[in-house]
Coordinates of C-alpha atoms and ligand atoms in Angstrom, one line a residue:
X22 CA 114.9 92.3 76.0
X23 CA 112.9 94.7 72.8
X24 CA 112.5 98.3 74.1
X25 CA 109.1 98.8 71.9
X26 CA 107.9 102.2 73.2
X27 CA 108.5 105.3 75.5
X28 CA 105.7 107.5 77.1
X29 CA 107.4 110.4 78.5
X30 CA 105.4 112.6 81.1
X31 CA 106.3 115.9 82.7
X32 CA 103.9 116.7 86.3
X33 CA 103.8 118.9 88.7
X34 CA 102.7 118.0 92.2
X35 CA 102.6 120.3 95.5
X36 CA 104.6 119.2 98.1
X37 CA 102.7 118.8 102.1
X38 CA 105.5 120.7 103.8
X39 CA 107.7 124.1 102.5
X40 CA 111.1 122.5 101.6
X41 CA 114.3 125.0 103.2
X42 CA 117.6 124.5 102.5
X43 CA 120.9 126.3 102.1
X44 CA 119.8 126.2 98.4
X45 CA 116.0 128.0 98.3
X46 CA 113.1 126.7 98.7
X47 CA 110.4 124.6 97.7
X48 CA 106.9 123.9 97.8
X49 CA 106.3 121.4 94.6
X50 CA 108.7 119.3 92.8
X51 CA 108.2 118.7 88.7
X52 CA 108.6 115.4 88.3
X53 CA 109.3 113.7 85.0
X54 CA 107.7 110.2 84.2
X55 CA 109.2 107.7 81.9
X56 CA 107.0 104.8 81.2
X57 CA 109.1 102.1 79.0
X58 CA 107.2 99.8 77.1
X59 CA 108.5 96.3 76.1
X60 CA 107.4 92.5 75.7
X61 CA 104.7 93.5 77.0
X62 CA 105.6 94.8 80.1
X63 CA 105.9 98.4 82.1
X64 CA 108.8 99.7 83.1
X65 CA 108.6 103.1 85.6
X66 CA 110.8 105.7 86.0
X67 CA 111.4 109.2 88.4
X68 CA 113.3 112.1 87.4
X69 CA 115.3 114.6 90.8
X70 CA 116.2 116.7 88.8
X71 CA 115.1 120.7 89.7
X72 CA 113.5 123.0 88.0
X73 CA 116.9 124.8 88.4
X74 CA 120.2 124.0 89.2
X75 CA 120.7 124.8 92.6
X76 CA 121.7 121.0 93.7
X77 CA 124.0 119.6 90.7
X78 CA 123.9 121.2 87.4
X79 CA 121.1 119.3 85.8
X80 CA 118.1 120.5 85.4
X81 CA 114.0 118.8 84.9
X82 CA 114.0 120.6 80.7
X83 CA 117.7 119.7 80.0
X84 CA 117.4 115.9 80.8
X85 CA 114.0 115.7 79.1
X86 CA 115.9 116.7 75.5
X87 CA 118.1 114.6 76.4
X88 CA 115.8 112.0 76.8
X89 CA 113.3 112.9 74.4
X90 CA 116.5 114.0 71.6
X91 CA 119.1 111.4 72.4
X92 CA 118.6 109.1 74.9
X93 CA 115.4 107.0 74.2
X94 CA 115.7 107.2 70.3
X95 CA 119.7 105.1 71.3
X96 CA 117.7 101.9 73.1
X97 CA 114.1 102.4 71.1
X98 CA 114.1 99.2 69.1
X99 CA 116.7 98.2 70.2
X100 CA 117.0 94.6 71.9
X101 CA 119.0 94.9 75.3
X102 CA 120.0 91.7 77.3
X103 CA 120.0 93.8 80.8
X104 CA 121.2 97.0 82.1
X105 CA 124.2 96.9 81.9
X106 CA 124.2 96.9 77.4
X107 CA 121.5 99.5 78.6
X108 CA 124.4 101.6 80.2
X109 CA 127.5 100.7 77.5
X110 CA 124.7 102.8 74.8
X111 CA 124.6 105.7 77.0
X112 CA 128.4 105.3 77.8
X113 CA 129.6 108.2 75.2
X114 CA 127.0 110.3 76.8
X115 CA 128.9 112.2 78.8
X116 CA 127.7 113.0 82.6
X117 CA 123.8 113.7 83.0
X118 CA 123.9 111.2 84.9
X119 CA 120.3 111.9 86.9
X120 CA 118.5 112.0 83.0
X121 CA 120.5 108.8 82.3
X122 CA 119.1 107.2 85.2
X123 CA 115.5 108.0 84.5
X124 CA 115.7 105.6 81.7
X125 CA 118.4 103.4 83.0
X126 CA 116.3 102.9 86.2
X127 CA 112.9 102.0 83.9
X128 CA 114.9 99.7 82.6
X129 CA 116.1 97.9 85.7
X130 CA 111.4 98.3 86.4
X131 CA 111.4 96.5 82.8
X132 CA 114.2 93.8 83.2
X133 CA 113.0 92.6 87.3
X134 CA 109.4 92.2 85.7
X135 CA 110.3 89.9 82.4
X136 CA 112.2 88.0 85.3
X137 CA 109.5 87.6 87.3
X138 CA 111.3 89.3 90.3
X139 CA 111.6 91.6 93.0
X140 CA 113.8 94.1 91.6
X141 CA 115.3 93.7 95.2
X142 CA 116.3 89.9 94.6
X143 CA 117.9 91.4 91.1
X144 CA 120.1 93.5 92.8
X145 CA 120.6 91.5 95.5
X146 CA 119.5 92.4 98.6
X147 CA 119.1 90.9 102.0
X148 CA 116.0 92.8 104.0
X149 CA 112.4 93.3 103.4
X150 CA 112.4 96.6 105.2
X151 CA 114.2 99.5 105.6
X152 CA 115.3 101.8 108.7
X153 CA 114.4 104.9 108.3
X154 CA 115.3 108.9 108.9
X155 CA 113.4 111.6 107.9
X156 CA 115.0 115.1 106.4
X157 CA 113.9 118.2 107.9
X158 CA 113.9 121.3 106.3
X159 CA 115.0 125.3 108.2
X160 CA 112.4 125.8 109.9
X161 CA 111.1 129.3 111.3
X162 CA 112.8 129.7 114.9
X163 CA 114.5 127.3 117.3
X164 CA 110.8 126.3 119.0
X165 CA 109.4 125.5 115.9
X166 CA 112.9 123.1 114.9
X167 CA 112.6 121.5 118.9
X168 CA 108.3 120.7 118.1
X169 CA 109.0 119.5 114.7
X170 CA 111.5 116.8 115.7
X171 CA 109.3 115.9 118.4
X172 CA 107.2 115.1 116.6
X173 CA 108.9 113.2 113.9
X174 CA 110.8 111.4 117.1
X175 CA 107.3 110.2 118.4
X176 CA 106.8 109.2 114.8
X177 CA 109.2 106.4 115.0
X178 CA 111.9 107.8 112.7
X179 CA 115.0 107.0 113.8
X180 CA 117.2 109.0 112.8
X181 CA 117.0 113.3 112.5
X182 CA 118.3 115.4 110.0
X183 CA 118.4 118.9 110.2
X184 CA 119.5 121.2 107.1
X185 CA 122.3 123.3 108.1
X186 CA 123.1 126.8 106.6
X187 CA 126.2 129.7 107.9
X188 CA 124.1 131.1 111.5
X189 CA 121.3 128.2 111.1
X190 CA 123.6 125.5 112.9
X191 CA 125.2 125.4 115.9
X192 CA 122.5 127.0 118.2
X193 CA 119.5 125.4 116.7
X194 CA 121.6 121.6 117.0
X195 CA 122.5 122.6 120.5
X196 CA 119.1 122.9 121.6
X197 CA 118.2 119.8 119.4
X198 CA 121.3 117.4 121.2
X199 CA 119.5 118.8 124.8
X200 CA 116.1 118.0 124.4
X201 CA 117.5 115.3 122.7
X202 CA 120.2 114.1 124.2
X203 CA 120.2 110.2 123.1
X204 CA 117.9 111.1 119.2
X205 CA 120.3 110.8 116.0
X206 CA 121.2 113.5 115.2
X207 CA 123.0 114.6 111.9
X208 CA 123.1 118.1 109.4
X209 CA 122.8 118.2 106.4
X210 CA 125.0 121.8 104.8
X211 CA 124.1 121.3 101.0
X212 CA 127.4 121.9 100.4
X213 CA 126.4 125.9 102.3
X214 CA 130.0 125.4 103.5
X215 CA 134.0 126.5 102.7
X216 CA 137.6 125.6 104.4
X217 CA 137.2 129.5 106.0
X218 CA 134.4 128.5 108.2
X219 CA 136.8 126.1 109.9
X220 CA 136.3 127.2 113.9
X221 CA 132.4 127.8 113.1
X222 CA 132.9 124.1 111.6
X223 CA 134.8 122.9 114.8
X224 CA 132.0 123.5 117.2
X225 CA 129.9 121.5 115.8
X226 CA 132.1 118.2 117.0
X227 CA 130.6 118.6 120.4
X228 CA 127.0 117.2 120.1
X229 CA 127.6 114.6 118.9
X230 CA 126.3 114.5 115.4
X231 CA 126.2 110.8 113.3
X232 CA 128.1 112.1 110.4
X233 CA 128.1 116.1 108.9
X234 CA 126.3 116.1 105.0
X235 CA 128.2 117.7 102.3
X236 CA 129.6 120.9 103.8
X237 CA 131.6 122.0 101.0
X238 CA 131.0 122.6 97.4
X239 CA 128.8 120.5 95.8
X240 CA 131.3 119.4 93.4
X241 CA 134.4 118.9 95.9
X242 CA 136.3 116.4 97.2
X243 CA 139.6 117.5 97.9
X244 CA 138.9 120.3 100.6
X245 CA 136.1 117.8 102.0
X246 CA 140.1 115.4 102.4
X247 CA 141.4 118.7 104.3
X248 CA 137.9 119.7 106.3
X249 CA 137.4 115.5 107.5
X250 CA 141.3 116.0 109.0
X251 CA 140.5 119.1 111.2
X252 CA 137.1 117.5 112.5
X253 CA 135.9 114.2 114.7
X254 CA 133.0 113.7 113.3
X255 CA 133.0 111.9 110.1
X256 CA 131.9 113.6 106.9
X257 CA 128.8 112.7 105.1
X258 CA 129.3 112.9 101.1
X259 CA 126.2 113.4 98.8
X260 CA 126.5 116.1 96.1
X261 CA 130.3 115.8 95.4
X262 CA 129.5 111.5 94.7
X263 CA 128.2 111.6 90.7
X264 CA 129.5 107.7 90.0
X265 CA 132.0 104.4 91.1
X266 CA 134.9 107.1 90.0
X267 CA 134.4 109.6 92.8
X268 CA 133.6 107.7 95.2
X269 CA 137.1 106.1 94.4
X270 CA 139.3 109.2 93.5
X271 CA 137.0 110.3 97.7
X272 CA 138.0 106.7 99.6
X273 CA 141.6 107.7 98.2
X274 CA 141.5 111.2 100.3
X275 CA 139.2 110.4 102.9
X276 CA 137.2 112.9 101.7
X277 CA 134.2 111.3 103.4
X278 CA 133.6 108.5 106.0
X279 CA 129.9 107.8 105.1
X280 CA 128.8 107.8 101.6
X281 CA 124.9 109.0 101.0
X282 CA 123.7 107.1 97.8
X283 CA 121.3 108.3 95.7
X284 CA 120.7 106.0 92.9
X285 CA 119.2 108.8 90.7
X286 CA 122.7 110.9 91.1
X287 CA 124.8 108.3 90.4
X288 CA 123.0 107.1 86.7
X289 CA 121.0 104.4 88.1
X290 CA 121.3 101.1 89.6
X291 CA 123.9 99.6 87.9
X292 CA 126.2 102.7 89.0
X293 CA 125.3 101.8 92.7
X294 CA 126.1 99.1 93.0
X295 CA 129.1 99.5 91.7
X296 CA 129.7 102.8 94.6
X297 CA 127.8 99.9 97.1
X298 CA 130.8 97.6 96.4
X299 CA 133.7 99.9 96.8
X300 CA 132.3 101.4 99.8
X301 CA 132.1 97.6 101.1
X302 CA 135.7 97.3 100.4
X303 CA 137.1 100.5 102.5
X304 CA 134.5 100.3 105.1
X305 CA 132.6 103.1 104.4
X306 CA 128.9 102.9 105.8
X307 CA 126.4 103.8 103.1
X308 CA 122.7 104.9 103.5
X309 CA 119.8 105.4 100.8
X310 CA 119.2 109.3 100.1
X311 CA 116.1 111.4 99.6
X312 CA 115.3 114.0 96.1
X313 CA 111.7 113.9 97.8
X314 CA 110.5 111.7 94.9
X315 CA 106.7 110.4 94.4
X316 CA 106.3 106.4 94.9
X317 CA 108.3 105.6 91.4
X318 CA 111.5 107.3 93.1
X319 CA 110.6 105.9 96.7
X320 CA 110.6 102.5 95.4
X321 CA 112.8 101.9 93.9
X322 CA 115.6 103.8 96.3
X323 CA 113.4 101.2 98.7
X324 CA 114.4 98.3 96.7
X325 CA 118.5 99.6 96.4
X326 CA 118.2 100.3 100.0
X327 CA 117.9 96.7 100.9
X328 CA 121.2 95.9 99.7
X329 CA 123.7 94.9 103.0
X330 CA 126.0 98.3 103.1
X331 CA 123.0 99.9 103.6
X332 CA 123.8 100.1 107.9
X333 CA 122.9 103.3 108.4
X334 CA 118.7 104.9 108.5
X335 CA 117.8 106.3 105.0
X336 CA 116.0 109.7 103.4
X337 CA 113.3 107.8 102.7
X338 CA 109.9 108.8 105.3
X339 CA 106.3 107.5 104.6
X340 CA 104.7 109.2 101.4
X341 CA 101.9 110.9 103.3
X342 CA 104.2 113.3 105.1
X343 CA 105.4 114.6 101.5
X344 CA 101.7 114.6 99.3
X345 CA 98.4 114.8 99.6
X346 CA 97.9 112.0 97.0
X347 CA 100.9 110.0 95.6
X348 CA 101.2 109.0 92.2
X349 CA 101.1 105.1 92.6
X350 CA 98.5 103.1 94.1
X351 CA 100.6 101.2 96.9
X352 CA 100.8 103.8 100.0
X353 CA 104.7 103.5 100.7
X354 CA 104.2 103.9 104.4
X355 CA 106.8 103.4 107.3
X356 CA 105.6 102.1 111.5
X357 CA 108.1 102.4 114.1
X358 CA 111.0 103.6 111.9
X359 CA 110.9 100.4 109.4
X360 CA 109.5 100.7 106.2
X361 CA 108.3 97.5 104.2
X362 CA 109.4 97.2 100.6
X363 CA 106.7 96.7 98.0
X364 CA 106.2 93.3 96.7
X365 CA 105.8 91.9 93.4
X366 CA 107.7 91.5 90.6
X367 CA 110.2 94.8 89.6
X368 CA 109.4 98.3 91.2
X369 CA 105.9 96.6 92.7
X370 CA 104.2 99.7 92.8
X371 CA 101.7 100.7 89.6
X372 CA 101.1 103.7 88.3
X373 CA 97.5 105.3 89.7
X374 CA 96.5 107.2 86.6
X375 CA 93.4 109.3 86.5
X376 CA 95.6 111.3 88.6
X377 CA 98.8 111.5 86.7
X378 CA 96.6 112.4 83.8
X379 CA 95.3 115.6 86.3
X380 CA 98.7 116.2 86.9
X381 CA 100.4 115.7 83.8
X382 CA 101.7 119.6 82.1
X383 CA 103.0 117.5 79.2
X384 CA 104.0 115.0 77.6
X385 CA 105.1 112.1 74.4
X386 CA 104.4 109.2 73.2
X387 CA 107.0 107.4 71.3
X388 CA 107.3 103.9 69.3
X389 CA 110.5 102.4 67.7
X390 CA 108.4 102.2 64.5
Ligands
OSB403 O1 120.7 116.7 100.2 O2 119.8 115.6 100.7 C1 119.8 116.1 100.4 C2 116.3 117.0 99.0 C3 116.0 117.4 98.0 C4 117.4 117.7 97.5 C5 119.0 117.0 98.5 C6 118.6 116.5 99.6 C7 117.1 116.3 100.0 C8 116.9 116.0 101.0 C9 115.7 115.1 101.6 O3 117.5 115.8 102.4 C10 115.2 113.8 101.9 C11 114.2 113.2 101.3 O4 113.1 113.4 102.3 O5 113.6 113.0 100.6
MG404 MG1 122.0 116.1 100.8

């Protein structure tokens, strides 16, 4: 596959809800969108980095710089036989998995289209629909939380995840557990705790949470392993898992008994497949994370979530929850907690170009010659 041209855009898309986590409040997304052209086909990738380094270290503008000045010049005009060859071309550059993932995932889409196959088949998926849950931000009150949880359970979501932080944890989770004794319930701290919070975290053990997501530092494994030895509730790693090497070390340390996979956090689909293999041989259940993706990123996540290791409901909820209007033509909607995977070659979704034009803040076209 010769990469002939690339178009990079920055889009701004307002969220329908105010999304509050332990690290801040989001009301819109600034999306780096990549269109990669070759052999008359187009591959799509969507960045998940935020404007500020509050979740991981990468930022939208940092990623745009790397793609424009380093990664795209490295591959434009190159004939790359497969995604491994692209990964090799990016290997000299350290870190920055989210920036690499924009390009790697767009290339996977392009490559699957050249093969004439849906991406899920190319990746080794085994199902046509994915079980989904929902990630609910911190609400103004416990009463508001109970209302929002009830609404999403009624919509059929198969797992409720509540964002927590010190001071907004035990009481709200306890109220939800009492009101919905049978619900599959989890909590995501986004690194808001330290080992000094051990007594507070131990109290969560009585609430029958399926797991607690990333309680400790965003780059930590060792303290998570220590905490896991003290908790009955499984710890799920999110922020700390940025590569297959990190996953190998997390498994050896027993830093988490569940893994969340976000291909964009891991550098793309290839690295996600390596983490999937490691997790399967270690008996670690996986689920597909989310980063408030628009249609391109959401479609990529859905395709990857069809692999057999994804045995818990993912954070891939209906696009209409997030946006008045999405950037793709296809409606990515869950029904009874099941999200169908888009049909057709590659990721199976198509850009709504007039809408994309309207929300574009910046764009640059780059060609091979
Ligand atoms: O920690 O999983 C997270 C959103 C942005 C950054 C980090 C996280 C999240 C979510 C939202 O939980 C999941 C989604 O609905 O896309
Ligand atoms: Mg998380």
